[in-house]
PDB file of C-alpha atoms in Angstrom:
ATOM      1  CA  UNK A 711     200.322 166.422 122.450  1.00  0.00           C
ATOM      2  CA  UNK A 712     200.798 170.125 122.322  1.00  0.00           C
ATOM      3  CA  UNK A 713     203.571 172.277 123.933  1.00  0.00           C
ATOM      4  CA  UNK A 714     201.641 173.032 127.343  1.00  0.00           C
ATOM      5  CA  UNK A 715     201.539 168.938 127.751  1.00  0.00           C
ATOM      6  CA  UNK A 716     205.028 168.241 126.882  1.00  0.00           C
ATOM      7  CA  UNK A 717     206.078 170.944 129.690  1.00  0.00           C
ATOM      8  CA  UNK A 718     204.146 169.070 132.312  1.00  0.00           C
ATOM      9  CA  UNK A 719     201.508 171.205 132.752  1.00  0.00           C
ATOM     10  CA  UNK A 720     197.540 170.565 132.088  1.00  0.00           C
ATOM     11  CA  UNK A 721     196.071 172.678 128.887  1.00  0.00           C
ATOM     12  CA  UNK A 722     193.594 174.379 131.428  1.00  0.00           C
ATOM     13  CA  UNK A 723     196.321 176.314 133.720  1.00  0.00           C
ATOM     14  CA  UNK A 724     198.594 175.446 136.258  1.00  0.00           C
ATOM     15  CA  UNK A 725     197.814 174.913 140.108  1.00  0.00           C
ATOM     16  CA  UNK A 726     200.266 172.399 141.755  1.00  0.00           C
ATOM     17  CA  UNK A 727     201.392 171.542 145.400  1.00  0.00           C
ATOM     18  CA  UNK A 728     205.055 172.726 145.741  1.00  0.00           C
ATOM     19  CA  UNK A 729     206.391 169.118 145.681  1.00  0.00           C
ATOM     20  CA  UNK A 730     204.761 168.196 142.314  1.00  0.00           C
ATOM     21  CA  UNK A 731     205.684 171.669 140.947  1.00  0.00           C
ATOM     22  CA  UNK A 732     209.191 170.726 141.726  1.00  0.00           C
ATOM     23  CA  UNK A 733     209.168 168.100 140.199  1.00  0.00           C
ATOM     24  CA  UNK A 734     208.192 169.400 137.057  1.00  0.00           C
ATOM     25  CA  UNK A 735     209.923 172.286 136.932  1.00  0.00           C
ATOM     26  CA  UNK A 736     213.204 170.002 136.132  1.00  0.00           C
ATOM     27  CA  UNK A 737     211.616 171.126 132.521  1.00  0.00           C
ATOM     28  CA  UNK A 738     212.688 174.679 132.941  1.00  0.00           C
ATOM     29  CA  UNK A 739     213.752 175.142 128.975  1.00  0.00           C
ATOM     30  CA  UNK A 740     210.351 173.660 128.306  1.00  0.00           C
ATOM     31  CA  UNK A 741     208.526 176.152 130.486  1.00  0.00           C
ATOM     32  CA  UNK A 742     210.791 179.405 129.076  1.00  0.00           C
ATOM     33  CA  UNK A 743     209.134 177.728 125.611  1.00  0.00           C
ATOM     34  CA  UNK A 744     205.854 178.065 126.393  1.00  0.00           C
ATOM     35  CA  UNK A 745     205.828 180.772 127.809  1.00  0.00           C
ATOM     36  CA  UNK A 746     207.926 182.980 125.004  1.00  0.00           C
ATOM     37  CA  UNK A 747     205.376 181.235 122.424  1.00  0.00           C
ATOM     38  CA  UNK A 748     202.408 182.416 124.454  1.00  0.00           C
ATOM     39  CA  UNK A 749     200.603 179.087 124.614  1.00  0.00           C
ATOM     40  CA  UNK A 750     200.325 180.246 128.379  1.00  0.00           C
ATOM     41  CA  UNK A 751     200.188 183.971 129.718  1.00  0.00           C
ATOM     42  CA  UNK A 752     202.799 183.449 132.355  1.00  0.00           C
ATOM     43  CA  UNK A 753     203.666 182.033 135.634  1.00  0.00           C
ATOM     44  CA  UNK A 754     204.088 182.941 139.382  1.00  0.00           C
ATOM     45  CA  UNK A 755     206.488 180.433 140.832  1.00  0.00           C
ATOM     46  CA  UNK A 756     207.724 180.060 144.595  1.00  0.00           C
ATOM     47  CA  UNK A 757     209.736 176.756 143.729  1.00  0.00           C
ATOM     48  CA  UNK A 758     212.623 176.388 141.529  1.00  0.00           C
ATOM     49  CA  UNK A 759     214.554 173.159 140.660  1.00  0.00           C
ATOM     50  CA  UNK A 760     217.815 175.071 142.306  1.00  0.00           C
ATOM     51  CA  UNK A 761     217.219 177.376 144.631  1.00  0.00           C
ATOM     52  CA  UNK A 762     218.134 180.117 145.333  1.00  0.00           C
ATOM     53  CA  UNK A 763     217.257 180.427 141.254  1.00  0.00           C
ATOM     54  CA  UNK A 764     220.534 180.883 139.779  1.00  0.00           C
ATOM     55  CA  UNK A 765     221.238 184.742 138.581  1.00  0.00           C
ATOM     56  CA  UNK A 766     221.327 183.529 135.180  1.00  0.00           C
ATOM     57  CA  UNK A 767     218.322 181.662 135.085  1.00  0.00           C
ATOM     58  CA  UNK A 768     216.207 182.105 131.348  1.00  0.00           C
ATOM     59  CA  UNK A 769     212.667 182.739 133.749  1.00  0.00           C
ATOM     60  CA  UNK A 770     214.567 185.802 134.998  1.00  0.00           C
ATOM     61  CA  UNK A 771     214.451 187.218 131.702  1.00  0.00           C
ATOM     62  CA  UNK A 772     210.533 186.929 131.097  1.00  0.00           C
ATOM     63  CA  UNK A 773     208.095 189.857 131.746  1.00  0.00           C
ATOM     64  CA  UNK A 774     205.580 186.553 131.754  1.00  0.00           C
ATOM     65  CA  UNK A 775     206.752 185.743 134.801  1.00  0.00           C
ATOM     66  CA  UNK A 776     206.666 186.358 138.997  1.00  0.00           C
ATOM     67  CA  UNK A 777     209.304 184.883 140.980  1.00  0.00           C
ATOM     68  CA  UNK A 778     208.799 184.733 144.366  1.00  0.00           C
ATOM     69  CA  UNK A 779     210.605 183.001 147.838  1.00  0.00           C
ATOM     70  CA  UNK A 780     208.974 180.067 149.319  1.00  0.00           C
ATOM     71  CA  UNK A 781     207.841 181.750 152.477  1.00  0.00           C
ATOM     72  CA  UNK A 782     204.274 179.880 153.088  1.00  0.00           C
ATOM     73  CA  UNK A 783     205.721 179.400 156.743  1.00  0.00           C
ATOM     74  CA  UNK A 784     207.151 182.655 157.687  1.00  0.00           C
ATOM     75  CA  UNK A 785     204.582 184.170 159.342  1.00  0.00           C
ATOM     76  CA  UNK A 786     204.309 184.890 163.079  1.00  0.00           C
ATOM     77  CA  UNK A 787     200.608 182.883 162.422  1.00  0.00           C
ATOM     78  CA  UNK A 788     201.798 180.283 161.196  1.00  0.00           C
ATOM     79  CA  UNK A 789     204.044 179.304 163.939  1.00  0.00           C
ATOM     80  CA  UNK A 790     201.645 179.987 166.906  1.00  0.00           C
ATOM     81  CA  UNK A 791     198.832 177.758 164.696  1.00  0.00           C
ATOM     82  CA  UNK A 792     201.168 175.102 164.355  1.00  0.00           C
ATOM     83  CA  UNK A 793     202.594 175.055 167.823  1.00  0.00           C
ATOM     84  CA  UNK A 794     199.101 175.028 168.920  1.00  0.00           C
ATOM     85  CA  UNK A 795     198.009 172.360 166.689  1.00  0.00           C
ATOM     86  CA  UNK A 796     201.501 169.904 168.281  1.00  0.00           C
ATOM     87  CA  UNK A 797     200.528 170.941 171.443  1.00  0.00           C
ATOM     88  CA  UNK A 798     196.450 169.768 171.365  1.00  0.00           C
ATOM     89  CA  UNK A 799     197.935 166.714 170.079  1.00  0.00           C
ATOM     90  CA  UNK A 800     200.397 166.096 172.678  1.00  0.00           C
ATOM     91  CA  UNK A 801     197.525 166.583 174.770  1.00  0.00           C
ATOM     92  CA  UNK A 802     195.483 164.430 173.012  1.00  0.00           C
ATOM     93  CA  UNK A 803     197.966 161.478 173.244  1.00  0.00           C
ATOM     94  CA  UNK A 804     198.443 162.112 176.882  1.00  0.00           C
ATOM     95  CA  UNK A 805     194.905 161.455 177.440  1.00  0.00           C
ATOM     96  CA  UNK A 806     195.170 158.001 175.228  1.00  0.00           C
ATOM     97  CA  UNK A 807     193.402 159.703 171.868  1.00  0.00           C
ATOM     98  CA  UNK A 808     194.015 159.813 168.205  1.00  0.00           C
ATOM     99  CA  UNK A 809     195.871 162.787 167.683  1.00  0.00           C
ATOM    100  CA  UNK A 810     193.931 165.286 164.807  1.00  0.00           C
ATOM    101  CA  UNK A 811     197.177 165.772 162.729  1.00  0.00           C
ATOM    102  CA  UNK A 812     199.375 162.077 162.256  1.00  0.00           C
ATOM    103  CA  UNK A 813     201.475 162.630 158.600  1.00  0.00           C
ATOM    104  CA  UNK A 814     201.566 158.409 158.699  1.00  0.00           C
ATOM    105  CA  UNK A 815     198.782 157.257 160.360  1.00  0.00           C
ATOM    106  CA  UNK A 816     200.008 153.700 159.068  1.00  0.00           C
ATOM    107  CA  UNK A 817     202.905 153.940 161.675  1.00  0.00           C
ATOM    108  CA  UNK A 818     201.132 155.596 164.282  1.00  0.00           C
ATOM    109  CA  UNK A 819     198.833 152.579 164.010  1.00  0.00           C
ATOM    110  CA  UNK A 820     201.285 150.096 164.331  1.00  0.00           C
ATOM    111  CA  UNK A 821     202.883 151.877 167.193  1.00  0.00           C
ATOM    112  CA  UNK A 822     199.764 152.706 168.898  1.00  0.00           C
ATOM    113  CA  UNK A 823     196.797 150.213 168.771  1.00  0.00           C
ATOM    114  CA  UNK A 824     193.600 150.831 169.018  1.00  0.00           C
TER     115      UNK A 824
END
């Protein structure tokens, strides 16, 4: 097991969901490793085990690396899609329908049969 595996991350690169990548991340030193031994070429991260990162955080140091706020949901779009996606829902459950977007379709199930 080389140094990329032992920091969490897969020897091809690095794509992760924000959850996982926080997650992982808990291996900061390990990451700052890697990264100063070039096994990887750097990073661009939006998720940080404390955030805000703390001003004396090692991945501030790097020139490897491109730290940016977690601000997928801060657009103007993204509100009016997803307020129109809750509303057609609404809608749809008014009319007795599935709605499109359930996160636990298990409980929906349960709650509403058939």
């Amino acid at each position: 097991m080389g140094p990329v595996e032992i920091a969490g991350f897969g020897a091809n690169g690095m794509t992760m969901p924000g959850t996982e990548l926080r997650r992982r991340i808990r291996f900061v030193e390990r990451l700052v490793l890697v990264l100063k031994g070039g096994v990887i070429a750097g990073a661009a991260l939006d998720v940080y085990p404390v955030e805000p990162l703390p001003a004396d955080s090692p991945l501030r140091t790097l020139d490897k690396v491109v730290l940016s706020p977690h601000l997928a949901g801060a657009s103007t779009d993204v509100v009016r899609h997803h307020s129109r996606q809750i509303v057609d829902d609404l809608l749809r459950l008014e009319r007795g329908e599935r709605p499109l977007h359930v996160a636990n379709p298990e409980v929906f199930a349960s709650t509403f049969p058939g």
